[in-house]
CSV table of C-alpha atoms in Angstrom, one decimal:
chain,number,residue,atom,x,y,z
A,1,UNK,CA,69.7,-24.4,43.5
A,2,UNK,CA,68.7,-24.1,39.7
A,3,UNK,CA,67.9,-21.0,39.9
A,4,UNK,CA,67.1,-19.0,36.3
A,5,UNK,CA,66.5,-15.8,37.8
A,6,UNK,CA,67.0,-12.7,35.4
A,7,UNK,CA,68.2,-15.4,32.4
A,8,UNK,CA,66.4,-15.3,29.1
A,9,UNK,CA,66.2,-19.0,27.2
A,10,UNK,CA,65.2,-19.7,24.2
A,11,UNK,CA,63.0,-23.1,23.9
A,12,UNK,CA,62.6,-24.3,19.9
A,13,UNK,CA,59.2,-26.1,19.6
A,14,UNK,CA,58.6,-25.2,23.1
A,15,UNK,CA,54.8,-25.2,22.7
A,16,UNK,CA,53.5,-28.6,23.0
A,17,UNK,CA,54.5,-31.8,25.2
A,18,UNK,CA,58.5,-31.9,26.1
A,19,UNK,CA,59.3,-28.6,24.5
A,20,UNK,CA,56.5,-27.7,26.9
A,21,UNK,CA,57.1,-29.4,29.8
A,22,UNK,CA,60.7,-27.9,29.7
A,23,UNK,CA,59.5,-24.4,28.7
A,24,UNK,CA,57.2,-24.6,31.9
A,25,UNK,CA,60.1,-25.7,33.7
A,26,UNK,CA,62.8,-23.0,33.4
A,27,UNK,CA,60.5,-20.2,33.1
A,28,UNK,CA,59.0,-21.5,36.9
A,29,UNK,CA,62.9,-21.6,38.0
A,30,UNK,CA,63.2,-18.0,37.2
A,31,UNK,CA,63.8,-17.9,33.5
A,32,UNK,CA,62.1,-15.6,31.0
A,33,UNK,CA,61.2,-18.2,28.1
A,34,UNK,CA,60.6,-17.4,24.6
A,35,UNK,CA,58.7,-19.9,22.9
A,36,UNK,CA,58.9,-20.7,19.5
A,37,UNK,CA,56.6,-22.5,17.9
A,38,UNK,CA,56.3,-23.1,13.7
A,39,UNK,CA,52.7,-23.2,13.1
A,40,UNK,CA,50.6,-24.5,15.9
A,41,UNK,CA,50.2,-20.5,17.7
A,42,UNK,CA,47.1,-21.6,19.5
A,43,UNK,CA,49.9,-24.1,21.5
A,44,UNK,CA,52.5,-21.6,21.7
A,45,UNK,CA,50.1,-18.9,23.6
A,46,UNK,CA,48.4,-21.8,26.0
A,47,UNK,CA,51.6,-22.3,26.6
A,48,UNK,CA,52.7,-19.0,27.8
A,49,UNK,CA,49.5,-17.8,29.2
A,50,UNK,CA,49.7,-21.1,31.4
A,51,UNK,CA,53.8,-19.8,32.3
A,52,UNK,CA,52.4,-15.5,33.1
A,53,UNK,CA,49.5,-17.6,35.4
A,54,UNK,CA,52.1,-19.4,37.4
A,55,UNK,CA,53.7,-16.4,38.0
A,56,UNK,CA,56.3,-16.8,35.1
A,57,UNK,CA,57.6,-14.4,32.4
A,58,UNK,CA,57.1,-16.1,28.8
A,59,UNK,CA,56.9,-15.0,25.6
A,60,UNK,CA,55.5,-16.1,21.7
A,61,UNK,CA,58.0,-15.8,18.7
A,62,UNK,CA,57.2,-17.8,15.4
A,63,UNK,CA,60.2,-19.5,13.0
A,64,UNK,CA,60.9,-22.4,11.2
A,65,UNK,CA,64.1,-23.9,12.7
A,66,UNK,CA,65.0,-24.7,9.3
A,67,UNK,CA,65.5,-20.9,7.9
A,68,UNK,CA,68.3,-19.8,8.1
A,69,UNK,CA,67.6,-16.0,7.8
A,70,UNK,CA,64.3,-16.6,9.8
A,71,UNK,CA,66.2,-17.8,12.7
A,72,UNK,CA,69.2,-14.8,12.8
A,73,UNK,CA,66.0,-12.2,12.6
A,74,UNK,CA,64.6,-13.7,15.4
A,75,UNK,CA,67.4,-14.4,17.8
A,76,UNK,CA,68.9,-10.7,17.0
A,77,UNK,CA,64.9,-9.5,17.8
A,78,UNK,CA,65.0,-11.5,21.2
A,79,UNK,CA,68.6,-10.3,22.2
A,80,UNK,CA,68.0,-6.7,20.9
A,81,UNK,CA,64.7,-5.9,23.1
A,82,UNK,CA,65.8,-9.0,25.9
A,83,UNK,CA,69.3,-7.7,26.0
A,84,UNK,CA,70.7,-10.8,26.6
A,85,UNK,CA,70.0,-14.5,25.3
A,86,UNK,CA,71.5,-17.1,28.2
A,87,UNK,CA,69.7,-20.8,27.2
A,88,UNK,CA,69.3,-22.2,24.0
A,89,UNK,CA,67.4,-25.3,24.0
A,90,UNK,CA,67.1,-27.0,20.8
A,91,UNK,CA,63.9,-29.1,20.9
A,92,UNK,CA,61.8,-28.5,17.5
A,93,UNK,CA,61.8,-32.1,15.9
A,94,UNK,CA,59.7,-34.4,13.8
A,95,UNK,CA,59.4,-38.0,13.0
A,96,UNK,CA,58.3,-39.2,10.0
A,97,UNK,CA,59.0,-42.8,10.4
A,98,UNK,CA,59.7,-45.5,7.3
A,99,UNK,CA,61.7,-48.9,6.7
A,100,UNK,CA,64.6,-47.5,4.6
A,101,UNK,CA,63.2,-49.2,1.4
A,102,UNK,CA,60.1,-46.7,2.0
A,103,UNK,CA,61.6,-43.7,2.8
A,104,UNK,CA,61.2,-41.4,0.3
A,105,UNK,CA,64.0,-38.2,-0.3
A,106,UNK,CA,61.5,-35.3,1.2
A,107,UNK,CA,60.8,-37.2,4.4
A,108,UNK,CA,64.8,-37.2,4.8
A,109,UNK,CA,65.3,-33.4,4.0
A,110,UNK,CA,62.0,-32.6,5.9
A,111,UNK,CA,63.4,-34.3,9.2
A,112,UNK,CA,67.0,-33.3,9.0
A,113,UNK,CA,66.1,-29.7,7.6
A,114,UNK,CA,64.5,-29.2,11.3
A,115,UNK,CA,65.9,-31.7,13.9
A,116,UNK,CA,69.2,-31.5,12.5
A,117,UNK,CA,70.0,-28.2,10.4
A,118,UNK,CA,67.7,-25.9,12.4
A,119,UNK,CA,69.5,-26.8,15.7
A,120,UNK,CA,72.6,-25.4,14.0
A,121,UNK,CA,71.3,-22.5,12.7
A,122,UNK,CA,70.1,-21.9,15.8
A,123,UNK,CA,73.3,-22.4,17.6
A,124,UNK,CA,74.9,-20.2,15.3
A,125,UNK,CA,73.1,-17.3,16.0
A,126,UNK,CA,72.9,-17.9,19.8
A,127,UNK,CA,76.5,-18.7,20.2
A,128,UNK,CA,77.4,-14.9,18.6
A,129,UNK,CA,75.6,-13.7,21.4
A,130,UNK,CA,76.8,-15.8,23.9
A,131,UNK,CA,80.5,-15.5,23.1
A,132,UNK,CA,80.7,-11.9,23.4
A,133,UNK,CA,78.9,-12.8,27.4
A,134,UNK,CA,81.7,-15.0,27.7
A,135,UNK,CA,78.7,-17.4,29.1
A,136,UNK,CA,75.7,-19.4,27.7
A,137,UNK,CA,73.9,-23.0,28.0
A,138,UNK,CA,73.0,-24.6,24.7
A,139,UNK,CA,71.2,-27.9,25.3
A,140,UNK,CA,70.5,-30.6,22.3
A,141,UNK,CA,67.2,-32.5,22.3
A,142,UNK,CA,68.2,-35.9,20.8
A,143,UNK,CA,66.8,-39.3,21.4
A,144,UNK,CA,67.9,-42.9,23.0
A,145,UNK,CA,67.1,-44.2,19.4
A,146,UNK,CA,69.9,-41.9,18.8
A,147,UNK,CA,72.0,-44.4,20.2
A,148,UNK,CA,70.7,-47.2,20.3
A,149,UNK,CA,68.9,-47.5,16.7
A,150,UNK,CA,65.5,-48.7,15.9
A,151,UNK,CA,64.0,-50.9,13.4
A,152,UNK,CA,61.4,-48.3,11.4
A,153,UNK,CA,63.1,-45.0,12.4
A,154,UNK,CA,66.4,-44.8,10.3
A,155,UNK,CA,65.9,-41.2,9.2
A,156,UNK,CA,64.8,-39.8,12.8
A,157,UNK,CA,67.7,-41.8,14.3
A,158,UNK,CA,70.0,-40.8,12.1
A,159,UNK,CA,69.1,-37.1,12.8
A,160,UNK,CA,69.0,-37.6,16.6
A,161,UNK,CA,72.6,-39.1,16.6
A,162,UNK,CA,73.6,-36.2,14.1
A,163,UNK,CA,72.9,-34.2,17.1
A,164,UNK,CA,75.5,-36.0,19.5
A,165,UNK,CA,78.3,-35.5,16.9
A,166,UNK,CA,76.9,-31.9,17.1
A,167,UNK,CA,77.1,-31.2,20.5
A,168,UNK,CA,80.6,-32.9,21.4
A,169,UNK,CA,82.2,-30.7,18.6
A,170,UNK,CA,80.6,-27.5,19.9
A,171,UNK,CA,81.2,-28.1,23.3
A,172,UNK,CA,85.1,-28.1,22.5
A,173,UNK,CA,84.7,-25.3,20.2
A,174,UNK,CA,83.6,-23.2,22.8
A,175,UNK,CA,84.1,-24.1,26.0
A,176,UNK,CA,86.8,-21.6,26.5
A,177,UNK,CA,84.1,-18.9,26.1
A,178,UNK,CA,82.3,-20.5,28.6
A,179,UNK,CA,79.5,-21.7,27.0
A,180,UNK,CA,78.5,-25.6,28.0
A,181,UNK,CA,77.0,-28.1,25.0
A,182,UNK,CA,75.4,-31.0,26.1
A,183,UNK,CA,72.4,-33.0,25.1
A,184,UNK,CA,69.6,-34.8,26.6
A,185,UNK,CA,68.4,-37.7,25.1
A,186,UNK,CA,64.8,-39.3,26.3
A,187,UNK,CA,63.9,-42.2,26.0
A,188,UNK,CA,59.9,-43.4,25.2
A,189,UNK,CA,57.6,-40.3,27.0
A,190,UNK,CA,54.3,-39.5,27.0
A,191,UNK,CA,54.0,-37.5,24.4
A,192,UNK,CA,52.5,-36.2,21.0
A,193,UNK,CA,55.0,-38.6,19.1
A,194,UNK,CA,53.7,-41.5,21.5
A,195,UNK,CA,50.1,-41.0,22.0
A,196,UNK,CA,49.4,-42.6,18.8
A,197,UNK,CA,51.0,-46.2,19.8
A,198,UNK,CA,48.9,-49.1,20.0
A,199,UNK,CA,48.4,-50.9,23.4
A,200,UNK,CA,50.7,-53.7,22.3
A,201,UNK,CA,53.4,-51.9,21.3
A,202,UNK,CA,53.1,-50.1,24.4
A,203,UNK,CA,53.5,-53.1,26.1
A,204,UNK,CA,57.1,-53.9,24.4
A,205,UNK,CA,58.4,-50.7,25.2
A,206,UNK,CA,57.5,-51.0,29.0
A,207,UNK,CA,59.1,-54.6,28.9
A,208,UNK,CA,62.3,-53.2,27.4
A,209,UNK,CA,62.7,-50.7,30.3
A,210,UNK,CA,63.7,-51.8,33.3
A,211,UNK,CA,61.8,-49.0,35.3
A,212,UNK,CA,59.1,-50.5,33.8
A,213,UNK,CA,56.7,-47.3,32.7
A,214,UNK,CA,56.9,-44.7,30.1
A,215,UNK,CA,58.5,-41.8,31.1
A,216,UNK,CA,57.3,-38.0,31.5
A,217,UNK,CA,57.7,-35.1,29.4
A,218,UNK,CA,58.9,-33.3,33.1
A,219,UNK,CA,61.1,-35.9,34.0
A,220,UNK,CA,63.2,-34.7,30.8
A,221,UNK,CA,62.6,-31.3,31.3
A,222,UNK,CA,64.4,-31.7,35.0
A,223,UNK,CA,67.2,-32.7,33.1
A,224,UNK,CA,67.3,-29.7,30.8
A,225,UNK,CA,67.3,-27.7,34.1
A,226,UNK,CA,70.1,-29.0,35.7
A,227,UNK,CA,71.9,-28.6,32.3
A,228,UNK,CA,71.1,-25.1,31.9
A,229,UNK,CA,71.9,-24.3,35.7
A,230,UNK,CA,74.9,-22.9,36.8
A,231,UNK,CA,75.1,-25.9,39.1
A,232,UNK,CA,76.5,-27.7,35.4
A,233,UNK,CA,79.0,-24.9,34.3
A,234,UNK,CA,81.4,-27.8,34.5
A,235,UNK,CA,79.3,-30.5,32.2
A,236,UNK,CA,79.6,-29.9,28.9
A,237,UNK,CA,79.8,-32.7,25.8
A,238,UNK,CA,78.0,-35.0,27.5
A,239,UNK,CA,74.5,-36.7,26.8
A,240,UNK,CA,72.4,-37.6,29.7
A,241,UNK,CA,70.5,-40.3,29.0
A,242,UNK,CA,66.2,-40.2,30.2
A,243,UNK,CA,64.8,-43.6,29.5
A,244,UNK,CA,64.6,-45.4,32.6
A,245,UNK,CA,67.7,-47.9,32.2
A,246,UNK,CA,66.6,-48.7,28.0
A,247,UNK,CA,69.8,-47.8,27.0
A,248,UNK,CA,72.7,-48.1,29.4
């Protein structure tokens, strides 16, 4: 079950805590991973040095998300010496969190230029691969602030529900072709964009879960898995929900 054998994905900010979790993931279910990573390479190749130790297959490509051009030379690279491009993941995301009155017009263009236009770019070029193998996975990293909102976070919520629209409108574009859209969306993990909470709040975000603890960044990628499987060629356009009963 879950098996990746033979399949190449491609994990977007793959390097460090969930996009690393979930790069670990496919690539020990079979998968060869590339992982991209924007400017943190010392990540990127822990990363995949920690994948070939396992017994994985993993490489290293650097983009920003955001080009455009940067992202069609790199798929066409991948799919020209991989010979085939099966999983798209799109993960690469920052937060860059204000109260509206704060937020100034570069931290909006910054966020939505990578969580939001770079998953589409990416898309773009994976799906011309994908369609001519009349199969492919492409799976949305978005957020249960996404849904749900959150006091602080208006531009990285508004991104991460930008992503839902994103995915339920490529999923019927392209289901026919038999390529599956979906999106996971975690709730609070342990993870670089959590590390830095205080103790306190914490504490709140434990009390508003109902499974009572943070989650991990493996839990999520577990999901990704299944998504990407060909156990879920019949899922597509949905969001599955990480975040231990915080959003329902």
């Amino acid at each position: 079950m879950f098996d990746l054998s033979g399949k190449v994905a491609i994990v977007t900010g793959g390097s460090r805590g969930i996009g690393r979790a979930i790069s670990e993931t496919l690539a020990r279910a079979g998968a060869y991973v590339v992982v991209n990573y924007a400017g943190n390479e010392a990540a990127a190749v822990a990363c995949v040095e920690a994948i070939t130790k396992a017994g994985g297959k993993a490489e290293v490509k650097q983009f920003d998300v955001g080009n455009a051009e940067a992202v069609d030379a790199a798929l066409s690279d991948a799919h020209k010496r991989l010979g085939r491009i099966d999983i798209l993941v799109n993960n690469a995301g920052i937060a860059l969190d204000q109260l509206l009155l704060r937020v100034k017009p570069e931290e909006i263009e910054k966020t939505f230029a990578t969580n939001v236009t770079g998953a589409i770019w990416c898309a773009k070029s994976a799906i011309r691969v994908m369609m001519r193998a009349r199969t492919g996975r492409i799976i949305n990293l978005s957020s249960v602030v996404g849904e749900s909102g959150n006091p602080g976070q208006v531009v990285y919520s508004a991104s991460k529900a930008a992503l839902i629209g994103l995915t339920k409108t490529l999923a019927r574009e392209y289901a026919s072709r038999g390529i599956t859209v979906n999106a996971v969306a975690p709730g609070f993990i342990e993870s670089d964009m959590t590390s830095a909470l205080s103790e306190d709040m914490r504490k709140v975000i434990v009390g508003q879960t109902p499974a009572g603890r943070i989650g991990r960044a493996e839990e999520v990628a577990a999901a990704v898995l299944y998504l990407a499987s060909d156990e879920a060629s019949y899922v597509t356009g949905q969001v599955l929900r990480v975040n231990g009963g915080m959003y329902v």
